[in-house]
Amino acid sequence: MTVHRDKTDARSTKGIFAYRADIDGLRAVAIVPVVFYHAGIAPFSGGYVGVDVFFVISGYLITSFILGQIDRGKFSLRNFYLRRIRRIFPALFVMMAFCAAVGWILLTPADYKRLGESIFATVFFASNILFWLVSGYFATPLETRPLLHTWSLGVEEQFYLVYPILIVLLCRLFPRRVCAITLVLTVLSFSLDVATVEAHPNLAFFLSPARVWELFVGALLAMGAIAPPRSAKWGEAAAILGAALIGYAIFGFSRSTTFPGFAALAPAIGAAAIIWAGSGKNGTVTRLLSHPAPVLVGKISYSLYLWHFPLLAFAAYVLVGGANVAVRVALIALSVVLAFASWIYVEQPVRQGRWIFGDAKTVFGAAAAVLALFGGFGLAAHFTEGFPSRIGVPRLEIVAAQSDINPDRDLCLATGGDTEISRRPSCKFGVRDAAPQFALWGDSHAESLRAAFDLAGKKAQRAGLFFGTPGCIPELGFDRDRSGCRRVNDAVAEYLVSQLSIRTVILAGRWGLWAEGLPYKHEGGPMVSLNDPSGAPVDNHVGFAAGVEQAVAKLISAGKQVWLVGPIPEIGYDVPRTLYFGSLGVKRDFHLRPRLQEFDDRQAFVLTLFGAIAKKYKTRVIWPHEYLCDYQFCQVQKDGRPLYVDDQHLTRTAAISLSTIFDPIFADSP
């Protein structure tokens, strides 16, 4: 989200495009909730919609400028991109240099590699594409992606690369149809957003084709699609309605809101209504937004957006257990100070052509050089695996756990929309050249145990297949909100039933999360809400119990032998990172090892249910926690090496060490 704009961006020679102080004030209304949302400050549970307000503002101002220049016969693509470079690049590059330097000191190699990938994607306007591929905005802990907020820069920069050319062509070829064609494009983009937000929420959130409609809403206003308010009464009513819509979204939405889709209409229409009302120059809302205080916050909003997120991310990264409210408020204050400094000493001088930035050729040359520098650095961080030599060998042994995963993990984990089961049995283990006799079905927790089953299967000379979907435990009839779990689980179950050679099916998953619906301790991510086949919400205990039992019953009725693998102890804190900072002398105010009683409390419903299912269907249960926990604690390291990749998934090495506990499965298999 480029929260841009210098004075000339918000001006034009046309009266309707004159500088609007209220729009700078509207930027303040957008940036404050975003900052508070990322800081976890109540009650801004929907503060992320501030980005949508920025999109509408950007569309309005960019179109205002372009049309004003076209009307005067002065528009130049070269000058347009020159202004964008002056406005966006300097503050962005300073912030990224800061992240690279701080990350060099703090981040583990695996995390520094990810930072390098983010830097590379950001400088080439593709960070939204990267984050679409590797993460979700609401599911990703902010400390693992200090540049996650640059996704919106990617959306806007992709818009800026194409939109001016489109407008120039439309003005030349279809001068009377510019507004109508833009309206069609708006409807198409919004339709894509609505069509994908349920089945492919990351696509709808991150990718430009599904988000550009919000910029087009602002563009339509600038094109005069709606005439300015004819009376102060209409303008006032529109402004109040717009403020109410934005306020409703900020304080009424949350991580669990299906967003963007139809929900994004509230902040987008709200911003458009306020901008439209402000063209009348009078009204209470317009006057409030034009006050010097919000205007000043709006002027620094771009830098504030850039700085607040990495500060919060690095603090959360080091503290592991999470920064308290006082620390987060202090970081917000620091980000405001840095934003003012950036605005005064970086943004303003460059925009005004001071230092070496007066000559266009110099600006383009400097931009190309810096792009190459940051792009090369990002590639180097990727290919060197995060410059591991900078932290020393002893600590490398600790953080190596972050990469101790099955090398084909991503290939073997399908998405929630992948129901083409016939493509997935290539993920084999045990004896590879024989017909599959058993299958492991589950989620990423099941995948983390795959190496153990591979070893056990080889010892028993058995062949197996793995069917896994992240976040989807093996159950039938119920769905996790917007995950597509029910569709893919139905497909897996039908496939398993149809394969006569597969006589044994092992079910493993992160049972406790589905049963309780709550992340564990400091873990990020939203709550898990379950829906029945009709889409109606259902109590987690009810849906979890019924779904698991349906899966077991279906497999048993098909003549399969079913084994349940009990829950892997959740830790709630990133294990390698906590141990890494412990080796650096960073104190923590929490116990990393969960007590056995904590495990029993978290998994109480699961333990009882599995006992009942085992008795009713004569299935067998294997309990990994009996080998990972002693009489008092569940262990997180062995011989100085972490047993977990993160806060919940076992390392490949730890899984292999458990392989013998699964031997009974193969000894008893038909």
Coordinates of C-alpha atoms in Angstrom, one line a residue, residues 152-452:
S152 CA 0.3 -3.7 -1.0
L153 CA 3.2 -1.9 -2.6
G154 CA 3.3 -4.7 -5.1
V155 CA -0.4 -4.3 -5.9
E156 CA -0.1 -0.5 -6.4
E157 CA 3.2 -0.6 -8.3
Q158 CA 1.7 -3.2 -10.7
F159 CA -1.2 -0.9 -11.1
Y160 CA 1.1 2.1 -11.8
L161 CA 3.0 0.2 -14.4
V162 CA -0.1 -0.6 -16.5
Y163 CA -2.7 2.0 -15.7
P164 CA -1.2 5.2 -17.2
I165 CA -0.7 3.4 -20.5
L166 CA -4.3 2.1 -20.4
I167 CA -5.7 5.6 -19.6
V168 CA -3.7 7.2 -22.4
L169 CA -4.9 4.6 -24.9
L170 CA -8.5 4.9 -23.8
C171 CA -8.4 8.7 -24.0
R172 CA -7.0 8.5 -27.6
L173 CA -9.1 5.6 -28.9
F174 CA -12.4 5.9 -26.9
P175 CA -12.5 9.4 -25.4
R176 CA -16.2 9.1 -24.6
R177 CA -16.0 5.6 -23.2
V178 CA -13.2 6.0 -20.6
C179 CA -15.5 6.0 -17.6
A180 CA -17.7 3.2 -19.0
I181 CA -14.7 0.9 -19.7
T182 CA -13.2 1.6 -16.3
L183 CA -16.5 0.7 -14.8
V184 CA -16.5 -2.6 -16.6
L185 CA -13.0 -3.3 -15.4
T186 CA -14.1 -2.5 -11.9
V187 CA -16.9 -5.0 -12.1
L188 CA -14.7 -7.7 -13.5
S189 CA -12.1 -7.3 -10.9
F190 CA -14.6 -7.2 -8.1
S191 CA -16.3 -10.3 -9.5
L192 CA -12.9 -12.2 -9.5
D193 CA -12.5 -11.1 -5.9
V194 CA -15.9 -12.4 -4.8
A195 CA -15.5 -15.6 -6.9
T196 CA -12.1 -16.5 -5.3
V197 CA -12.3 -15.3 -1.7
E198 CA -13.8 -18.5 -0.3
A199 CA -11.9 -21.2 -2.2
H200 CA -8.7 -19.3 -2.8
P201 CA -8.5 -16.6 -0.1
N202 CA -4.8 -15.9 -0.5
L203 CA -5.3 -15.2 -4.2
A204 CA -8.2 -12.8 -3.5
F205 CA -6.2 -11.0 -0.9
F206 CA -2.8 -10.7 -2.5
L207 CA -3.1 -10.6 -6.2
S208 CA -3.7 -7.4 -8.2
P209 CA -6.5 -8.7 -10.5
A210 CA -8.7 -9.3 -7.5
R211 CA -7.8 -6.1 -5.7
V212 CA -7.5 -3.5 -8.4
W213 CA -11.2 -2.8 -8.3
E214 CA -10.6 -0.7 -5.2
L215 CA -8.2 1.6 -7.1
F216 CA -10.7 1.8 -9.9
V217 CA -13.3 3.0 -7.5
G218 CA -11.1 6.0 -6.8
A219 CA -10.4 6.4 -10.5
L220 CA -14.1 6.5 -11.3
L221 CA -14.6 9.4 -8.8
A222 CA -11.7 11.3 -10.4
M223 CA -13.3 10.7 -13.9
G224 CA -16.5 12.3 -12.6
A225 CA -18.6 9.2 -12.8
I226 CA -20.7 10.8 -10.0
A227 CA -21.2 14.5 -10.1
P228 CA -20.1 16.5 -7.0
P229 CA -22.8 16.8 -4.3
R230 CA -25.4 19.5 -5.3
S231 CA -26.0 20.5 -1.7
A232 CA -24.2 20.5 1.6
K233 CA -26.9 18.2 3.0
W234 CA -26.1 15.5 0.5
G235 CA -22.4 15.9 1.0
E236 CA -22.7 15.7 4.8
A237 CA -24.9 12.6 4.6
A238 CA -22.5 10.9 2.3
A239 CA -19.5 11.7 4.5
I240 CA -21.2 10.5 7.7
L241 CA -22.2 7.3 5.9
G242 CA -18.6 6.8 4.6
A243 CA -17.2 7.4 8.1
A244 CA -19.7 4.9 9.5
L245 CA -18.8 2.2 6.9
I246 CA -15.1 2.6 7.6
G247 CA -15.6 2.6 11.4
Y248 CA -17.8 -0.5 11.1
A249 CA -15.1 -2.3 9.2
I250 CA -12.3 -1.2 11.5
F251 CA -14.0 -2.2 14.7
G252 CA -16.4 -4.9 13.5
F253 CA -14.2 -7.0 11.3
S254 CA -11.5 -9.5 12.5
R255 CA -9.2 -12.2 11.2
S256 CA -12.1 -14.5 10.8
T257 CA -14.0 -12.2 8.5
T258 CA -14.2 -13.5 4.9
F259 CA -12.1 -10.8 3.3
P260 CA -11.8 -9.1 0.9
G261 CA -14.8 -10.1 -1.2
F262 CA -18.1 -8.3 -0.3
A263 CA -16.7 -7.3 3.0
A264 CA -14.2 -5.0 1.3
L265 CA -17.1 -2.9 0.0
A266 CA -17.5 -1.2 3.4
P267 CA -14.1 0.5 3.6
A268 CA -13.9 1.1 -0.2
I269 CA -17.3 2.7 -0.5
G270 CA -16.8 4.5 2.8
A271 CA -13.6 6.1 1.5
A272 CA -15.2 6.9 -1.9
A273 CA -18.1 8.6 -0.1
I274 CA -15.8 10.8 2.0
I275 CA -13.8 11.8 -1.0
W276 CA -16.9 12.5 -3.0
A277 CA -18.4 14.6 -0.2
G278 CA -15.2 16.5 0.2
S279 CA -15.4 17.9 -3.3
G280 CA -18.1 20.2 -2.0
K281 CA -15.5 21.8 0.3
N282 CA -17.9 22.1 3.3
G283 CA -19.2 19.7 5.8
T284 CA -18.3 18.6 9.3
V285 CA -16.4 15.4 8.3
T286 CA -14.4 17.3 5.6
R287 CA -13.5 20.1 8.1
L288 CA -12.4 17.5 10.7
L289 CA -10.2 15.7 8.2
S290 CA -8.8 19.0 7.0
H291 CA -7.6 19.9 10.5
P292 CA -3.7 20.3 10.7
A293 CA -3.3 17.3 13.0
P294 CA -4.8 14.6 10.8
V295 CA -3.3 16.2 7.7
L296 CA 0.2 16.0 9.3
V297 CA -0.3 12.3 10.1
G298 CA -1.5 11.8 6.6
K299 CA 1.6 13.4 5.1
I300 CA 3.9 11.0 7.0
S301 CA 1.6 8.0 6.5
Y302 CA 3.7 6.4 3.7
S303 CA 6.8 6.4 5.9
L304 CA 4.8 5.3 9.0
Y305 CA 3.4 2.4 7.0
L306 CA 6.9 1.4 6.0
W307 CA 8.5 1.6 9.4
H308 CA 5.9 0.3 11.9
F309 CA 5.8 -3.2 10.7
P310 CA 9.4 -4.3 10.7
L311 CA 9.9 -2.7 14.1
L312 CA 7.0 -4.7 15.5
A313 CA 8.2 -7.8 13.7
F314 CA 11.8 -7.7 14.9
A315 CA 10.7 -7.1 18.5
A316 CA 8.3 -10.1 18.4
Y317 CA 11.1 -12.1 16.8
V318 CA 13.6 -11.5 19.6
L319 CA 11.1 -11.7 22.4
V320 CA 9.6 -15.0 21.0
G321 CA 6.9 -15.0 23.7
G322 CA 5.5 -11.7 22.4
A323 CA 6.0 -8.1 23.2
N324 CA 3.8 -6.7 25.9
V325 CA 1.5 -3.8 25.4
A326 CA 3.9 -1.2 26.8
V327 CA 6.7 -2.4 24.4
R328 CA 4.3 -2.3 21.4
V329 CA 3.1 1.2 22.2
A330 CA 6.7 2.3 22.6
L331 CA 7.5 0.8 19.2
I332 CA 4.5 2.7 17.6
A333 CA 6.0 5.9 19.1
L334 CA 9.4 5.1 17.7
S335 CA 7.9 4.3 14.3
V336 CA 6.2 7.8 14.3
V337 CA 9.6 9.4 15.1
L338 CA 11.2 7.5 12.3
A339 CA 8.4 8.3 9.9
F340 CA 8.8 12.1 10.6
A341 CA 12.6 11.7 10.1
S342 CA 12.0 9.8 6.8
W343 CA 9.5 12.4 5.6
I344 CA 11.7 15.4 6.4
Y345 CA 15.2 14.0 5.5
V346 CA 14.4 11.4 2.8
E347 CA 11.0 12.0 1.1
Q348 CA 10.9 15.7 0.9
P349 CA 14.5 16.4 -0.4
V350 CA 14.2 13.7 -3.1
R351 CA 10.8 14.8 -4.3
Q352 CA 12.0 18.4 -4.5
G353 CA 14.9 17.4 -6.6
R354 CA 17.6 18.2 -4.1
W355 CA 21.0 16.4 -3.7
I356 CA 21.6 14.4 -6.9
F357 CA 17.9 13.9 -7.7
G358 CA 17.2 16.9 -9.9
D359 CA 18.3 15.4 -13.1
A360 CA 16.0 12.7 -14.6
K361 CA 18.7 10.6 -16.1
T362 CA 20.5 10.5 -12.7
V363 CA 17.3 9.5 -10.9
F364 CA 16.7 6.6 -13.4
G365 CA 20.3 5.5 -13.2
A366 CA 20.4 5.6 -9.4
A367 CA 17.1 3.7 -9.2
A368 CA 18.5 1.0 -11.6
A369 CA 21.7 0.7 -9.6
V370 CA 19.9 0.4 -6.2
L371 CA 17.4 -2.1 -7.7
A372 CA 20.4 -4.2 -8.9
L373 CA 22.1 -3.9 -5.5
F374 CA 19.1 -5.0 -3.4
G375 CA 18.0 -7.6 -6.0
G376 CA 21.5 -9.1 -6.0
F377 CA 21.6 -9.1 -2.2
G378 CA 18.3 -10.8 -2.0
L379 CA 19.5 -13.5 -4.4
A380 CA 22.7 -14.0 -2.4
A381 CA 20.7 -14.4 0.8
H382 CA 18.6 -17.1 -0.9
F383 CA 21.4 -19.1 -2.6
T384 CA 23.7 -19.0 0.5
E385 CA 20.8 -20.2 2.7
G386 CA 20.9 -16.9 4.7
F387 CA 24.6 -16.4 5.1
P388 CA 25.0 -19.1 7.9
S389 CA 28.6 -18.3 8.6
R390 CA 27.7 -15.1 10.4
I391 CA 26.3 -16.9 13.5
G392 CA 29.0 -19.5 14.2
V393 CA 29.0 -23.2 14.3
P394 CA 27.6 -23.9 17.8
R395 CA 24.5 -21.9 17.1
L396 CA 24.2 -23.3 13.7
E397 CA 23.5 -26.7 15.3
I398 CA 20.6 -25.2 17.0
V399 CA 19.0 -23.3 14.1
A400 CA 19.7 -26.2 11.7
A401 CA 16.4 -27.6 13.1
Q402 CA 14.5 -25.0 11.1
S403 CA 15.5 -26.8 7.9
D404 CA 15.4 -30.3 9.2
I405 CA 12.3 -31.3 7.2
N406 CA 11.4 -33.8 4.5
P407 CA 12.9 -32.4 1.3
D408 CA 9.8 -33.1 -0.7
R409 CA 7.4 -31.8 2.0
D410 CA 5.8 -29.1 -0.2
L411 CA 5.3 -31.6 -3.0
C412 CA 3.6 -34.1 -0.8
L413 CA 1.3 -31.6 0.9
A414 CA -1.6 -30.7 -1.4
T415 CA -3.8 -27.6 -1.1
G416 CA -7.4 -27.6 0.2
G417 CA -8.6 -27.2 -3.4
D418 CA -6.7 -30.1 -4.8
T419 CA -9.1 -33.0 -5.1
E420 CA -7.2 -34.7 -8.0
I421 CA -6.2 -37.6 -5.8
S422 CA -4.9 -39.6 -8.7
R423 CA -2.0 -37.2 -9.1
R424 CA -0.9 -37.4 -5.5
P425 CA 0.1 -41.1 -4.9
S426 CA 3.6 -40.2 -6.3
C427 CA 4.4 -39.4 -2.6
K428 CA 5.4 -42.9 -1.7
F429 CA 7.4 -44.3 1.2
G430 CA 8.5 -47.6 2.6
V431 CA 9.3 -50.0 -0.2
R432 CA 8.9 -47.8 -3.3
D433 CA 8.6 -50.4 -6.1
A434 CA 5.6 -52.4 -4.7
A435 CA 1.9 -51.9 -4.7
P436 CA 0.8 -49.7 -1.7
Q437 CA -0.4 -51.7 1.2
F438 CA -0.9 -48.9 3.7
A439 CA -1.6 -45.1 3.7
L440 CA -0.9 -42.3 6.0
W441 CA -3.7 -39.6 5.9
G442 CA -3.5 -36.3 7.7
D443 CA -2.2 -32.8 7.8
S444 CA 1.2 -31.2 8.2
H445 CA 1.7 -32.9 11.6
A446 CA 1.2 -36.2 9.8
E447 CA 3.7 -35.1 7.1
S448 CA 6.3 -34.4 9.8
L449 CA 6.0 -38.1 10.9
R450 CA 6.4 -39.4 7.3
A451 CA 10.1 -40.2 7.7
A452 CA 9.3 -42.4 10.7

